[in-house]
Coordinates of C-alpha atoms in Angstrom, one line a residue:
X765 CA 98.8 116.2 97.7
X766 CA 101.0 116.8 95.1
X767 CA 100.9 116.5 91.0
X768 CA 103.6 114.6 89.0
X769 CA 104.1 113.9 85.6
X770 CA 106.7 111.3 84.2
X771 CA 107.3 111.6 80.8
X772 CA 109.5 109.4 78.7
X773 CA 111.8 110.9 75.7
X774 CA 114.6 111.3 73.5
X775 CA 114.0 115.1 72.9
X776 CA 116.8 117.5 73.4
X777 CA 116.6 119.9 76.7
X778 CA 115.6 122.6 74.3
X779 CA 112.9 120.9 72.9
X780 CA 111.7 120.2 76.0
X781 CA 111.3 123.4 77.2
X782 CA 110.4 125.1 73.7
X783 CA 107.3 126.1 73.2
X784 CA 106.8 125.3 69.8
X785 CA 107.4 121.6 69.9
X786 CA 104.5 118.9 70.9
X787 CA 106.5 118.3 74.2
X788 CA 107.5 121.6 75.1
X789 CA 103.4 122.3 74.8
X790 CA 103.0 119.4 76.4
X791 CA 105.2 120.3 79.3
X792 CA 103.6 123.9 79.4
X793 CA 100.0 123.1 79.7
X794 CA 101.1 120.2 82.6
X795 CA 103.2 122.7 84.5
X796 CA 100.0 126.1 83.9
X797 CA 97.7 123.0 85.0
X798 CA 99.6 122.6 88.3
X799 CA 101.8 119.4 87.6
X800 CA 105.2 119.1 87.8
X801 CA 107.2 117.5 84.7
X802 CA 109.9 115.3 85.5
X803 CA 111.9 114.2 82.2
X804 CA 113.1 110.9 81.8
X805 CA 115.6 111.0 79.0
X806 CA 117.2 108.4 76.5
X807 CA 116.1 105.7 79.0
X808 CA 117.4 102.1 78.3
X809 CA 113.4 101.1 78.2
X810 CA 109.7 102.7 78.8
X811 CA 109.9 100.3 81.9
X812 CA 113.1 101.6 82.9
X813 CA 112.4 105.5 82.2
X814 CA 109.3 104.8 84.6
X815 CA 110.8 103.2 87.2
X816 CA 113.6 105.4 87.4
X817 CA 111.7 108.3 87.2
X818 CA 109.4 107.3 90.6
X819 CA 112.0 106.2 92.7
X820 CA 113.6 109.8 91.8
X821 CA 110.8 111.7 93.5
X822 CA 110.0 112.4 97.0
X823 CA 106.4 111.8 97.0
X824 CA 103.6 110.7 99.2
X825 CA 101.3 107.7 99.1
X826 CA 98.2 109.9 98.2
X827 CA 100.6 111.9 95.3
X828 CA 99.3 112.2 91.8
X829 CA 101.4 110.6 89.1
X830 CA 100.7 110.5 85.4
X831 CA 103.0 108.2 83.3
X832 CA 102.7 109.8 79.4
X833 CA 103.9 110.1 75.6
X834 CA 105.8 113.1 74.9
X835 CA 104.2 113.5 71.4
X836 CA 100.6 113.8 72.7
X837 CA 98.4 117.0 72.8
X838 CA 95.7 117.6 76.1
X839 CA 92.7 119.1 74.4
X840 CA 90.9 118.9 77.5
X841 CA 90.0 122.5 79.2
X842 CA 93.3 122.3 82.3
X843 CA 90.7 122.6 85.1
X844 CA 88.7 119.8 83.3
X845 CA 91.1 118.1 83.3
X846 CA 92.2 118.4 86.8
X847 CA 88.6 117.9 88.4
X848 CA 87.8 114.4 86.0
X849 CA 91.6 112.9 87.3
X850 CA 90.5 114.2 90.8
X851 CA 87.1 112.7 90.3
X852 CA 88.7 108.9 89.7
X853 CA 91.8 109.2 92.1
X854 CA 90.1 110.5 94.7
X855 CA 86.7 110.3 95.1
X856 CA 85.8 106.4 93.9
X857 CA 87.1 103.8 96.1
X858 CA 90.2 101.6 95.4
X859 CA 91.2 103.3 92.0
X860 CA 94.0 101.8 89.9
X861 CA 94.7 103.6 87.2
X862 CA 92.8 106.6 84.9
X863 CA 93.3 106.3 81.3
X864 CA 91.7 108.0 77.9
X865 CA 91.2 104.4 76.6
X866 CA 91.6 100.5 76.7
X867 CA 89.3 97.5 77.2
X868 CA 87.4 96.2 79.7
X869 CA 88.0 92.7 78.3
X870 CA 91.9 91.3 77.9
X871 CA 91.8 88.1 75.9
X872 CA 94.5 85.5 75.4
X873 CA 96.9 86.1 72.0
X874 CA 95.4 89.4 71.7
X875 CA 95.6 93.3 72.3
X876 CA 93.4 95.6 73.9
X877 CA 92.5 97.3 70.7
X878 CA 91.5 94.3 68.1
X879 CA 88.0 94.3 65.8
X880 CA 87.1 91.5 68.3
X881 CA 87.3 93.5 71.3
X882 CA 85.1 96.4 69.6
X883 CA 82.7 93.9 68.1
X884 CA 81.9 93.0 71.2
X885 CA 81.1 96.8 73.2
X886 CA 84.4 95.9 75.4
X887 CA 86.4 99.0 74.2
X888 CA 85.7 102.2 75.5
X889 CA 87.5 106.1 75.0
X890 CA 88.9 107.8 72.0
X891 CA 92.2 109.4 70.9
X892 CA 93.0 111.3 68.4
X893 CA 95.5 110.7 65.7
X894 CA 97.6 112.3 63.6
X895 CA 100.3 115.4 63.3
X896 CA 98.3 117.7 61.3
X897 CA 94.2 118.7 61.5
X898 CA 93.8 117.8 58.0
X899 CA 94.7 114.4 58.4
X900 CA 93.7 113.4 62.0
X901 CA 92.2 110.6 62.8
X902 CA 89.6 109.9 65.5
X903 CA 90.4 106.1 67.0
X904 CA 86.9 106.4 69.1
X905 CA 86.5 102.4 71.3
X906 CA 83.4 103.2 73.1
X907 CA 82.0 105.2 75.6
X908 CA 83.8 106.1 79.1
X909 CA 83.2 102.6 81.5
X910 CA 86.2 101.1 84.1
X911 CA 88.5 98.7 82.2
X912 CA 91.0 96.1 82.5
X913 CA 93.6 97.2 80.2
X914 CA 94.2 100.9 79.3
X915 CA 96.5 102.4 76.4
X916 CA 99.6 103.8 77.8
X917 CA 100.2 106.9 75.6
X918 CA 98.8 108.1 79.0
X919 CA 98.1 106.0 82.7
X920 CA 97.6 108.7 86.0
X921 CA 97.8 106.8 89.3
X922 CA 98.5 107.7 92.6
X923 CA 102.1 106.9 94.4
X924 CA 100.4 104.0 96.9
X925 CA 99.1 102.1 93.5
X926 CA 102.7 102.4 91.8
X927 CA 104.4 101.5 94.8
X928 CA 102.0 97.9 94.8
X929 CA 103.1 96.9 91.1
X930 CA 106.0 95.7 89.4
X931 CA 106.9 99.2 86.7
X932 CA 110.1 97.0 86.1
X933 CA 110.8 95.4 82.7
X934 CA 109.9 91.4 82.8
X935 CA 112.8 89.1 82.4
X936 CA 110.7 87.6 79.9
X937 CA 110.0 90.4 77.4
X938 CA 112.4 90.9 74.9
X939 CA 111.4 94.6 73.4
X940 CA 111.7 97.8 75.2
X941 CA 108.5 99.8 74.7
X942 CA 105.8 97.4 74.8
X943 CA 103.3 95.9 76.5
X944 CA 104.1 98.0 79.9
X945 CA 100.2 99.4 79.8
X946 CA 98.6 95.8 79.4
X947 CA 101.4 94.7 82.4
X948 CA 100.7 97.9 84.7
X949 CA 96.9 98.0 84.1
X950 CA 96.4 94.4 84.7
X951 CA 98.3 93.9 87.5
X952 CA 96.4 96.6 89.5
X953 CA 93.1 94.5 87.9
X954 CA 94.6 91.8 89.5
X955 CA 95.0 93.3 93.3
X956 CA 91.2 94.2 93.0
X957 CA 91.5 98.0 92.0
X958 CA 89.5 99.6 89.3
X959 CA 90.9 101.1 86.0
X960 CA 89.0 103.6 84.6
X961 CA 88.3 105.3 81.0
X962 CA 87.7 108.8 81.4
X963 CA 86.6 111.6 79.5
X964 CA 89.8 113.3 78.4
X965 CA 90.2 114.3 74.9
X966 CA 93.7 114.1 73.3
X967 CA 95.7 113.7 70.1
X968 CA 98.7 111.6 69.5
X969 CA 101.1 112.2 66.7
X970 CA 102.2 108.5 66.8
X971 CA 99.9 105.2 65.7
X972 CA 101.9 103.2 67.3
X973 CA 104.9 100.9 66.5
X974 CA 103.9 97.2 65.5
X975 CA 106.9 96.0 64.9
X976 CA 108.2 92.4 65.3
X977 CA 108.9 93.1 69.0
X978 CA 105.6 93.5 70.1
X979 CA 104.1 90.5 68.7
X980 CA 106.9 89.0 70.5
X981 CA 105.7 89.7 73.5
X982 CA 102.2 89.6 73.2
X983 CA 103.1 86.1 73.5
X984 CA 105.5 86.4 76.3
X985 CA 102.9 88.7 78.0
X986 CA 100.7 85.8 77.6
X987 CA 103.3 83.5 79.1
X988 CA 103.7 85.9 82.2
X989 CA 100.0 85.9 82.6
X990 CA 98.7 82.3 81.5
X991 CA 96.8 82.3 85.2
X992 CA 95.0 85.4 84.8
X993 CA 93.4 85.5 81.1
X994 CA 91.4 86.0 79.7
X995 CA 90.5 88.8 82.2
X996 CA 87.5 90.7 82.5
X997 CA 85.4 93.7 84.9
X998 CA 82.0 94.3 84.9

């Protein structure tokens, strides 16, 4: 089995392989944790750096990927690491995808992370956020439980699960970087597999981009999955 890491950006080469910046630290505690970092860079689309980046590789079915910001910080000890995505990809039956939060509820004209989904216990992980320590921000959902939607600042799967889903852009959604998470995670939901929140601690420097776009296509996600919402796992 092999470890691979796909990681979206519009960073230089040299920041890439600094080790100052948040992706060259990023790509240095992958690679000293035993994962190889493939860059994807100044992709057309998320979808499209994804995608692309797969069919590059020469991988097995029972290969490791992880699909991944490049502004997010691992705080989680490497061989912790390691043994909790080993624990979920390996070891529990029929695994979809591991993330460090999401939802185990996915209602209709709605994101993973609305007040209505915490209200109700569905949420489950935490991330921090934030650039500096004197102004992050813990986003904590609930505790660690399988889900039906998980955030994509980081998704780790297994080649065979990838290879079973559509990591193409729909026709239908107009932006470029949205709404791949809710499409990848559900769609493994959907073939019976179980997404899972688990205990990995990170920090993102973004807090995400709600921009006209992705209202857009929360609706048009909506559209592409009238049949199959609201979803839910117990």
């Amino acid at each position: 089995m092999k470890r691979y890491v796909i990681i979206a950006t519009r960073n230089s080469i040299e920041d890439c392989e600094s080790e100052i910046t948040t992706v060259g630290k990023l790509r240095k505690y992958l690679k000293d944790a035993g994962w190889e970092v493939c860059f994807q860079r100044n992709r057309r689309s998320i979808f499209d750096a994804y995608s692309h980046g797969l069919n590059s590789l020469d991988l097995d079915p029972e290969d490791q990927i992880i699909l991944c910001h490049d502004d997010i910080e691992i705080l989680t000890a490497p061989d912790k690491f390691n043994e909790y995505l080993d624990y979920y990809l390996i070891h529990q039956p029929k695994t979809g995808f591991v993330g460090v939060s999401g939802s185990r509820t996915l209602n209709k004209n709605s994101n993973w992370f609305s007040s209505s989904q915490k209200t109700k216990g569905a949420g489950g992980g935490c991330v921090f956020h934030g650039s500096h320590f004197s102004t992050m921000a813990l986003s904590h959902y609930g505790h660690q439980q399988k889900a039906v939607c998980l955030d994509g600042v980081f998704l780790a799967s297994t080649k065979s699960v990838l290879d079973s889903i559509e990591l193409r852009k729909p026709k239908i959604f107009k932006g470029n970087w949205h709404w791949y998470d809710a499409s990848y995670t559900l769609q493994a939901h959907l073939k019976g597999l179980t997404n899972w929140i688990a205990p990995i601690i990170l920090r993102h420097e973004s807090g995400g981009n709600y921009d006209s776009l992705f209202y857009e296509d929360m609706k048009n996600f909506n559209i592409l999955f009238k049949n199959n919402l609201p979803a839910v796992v117990n």
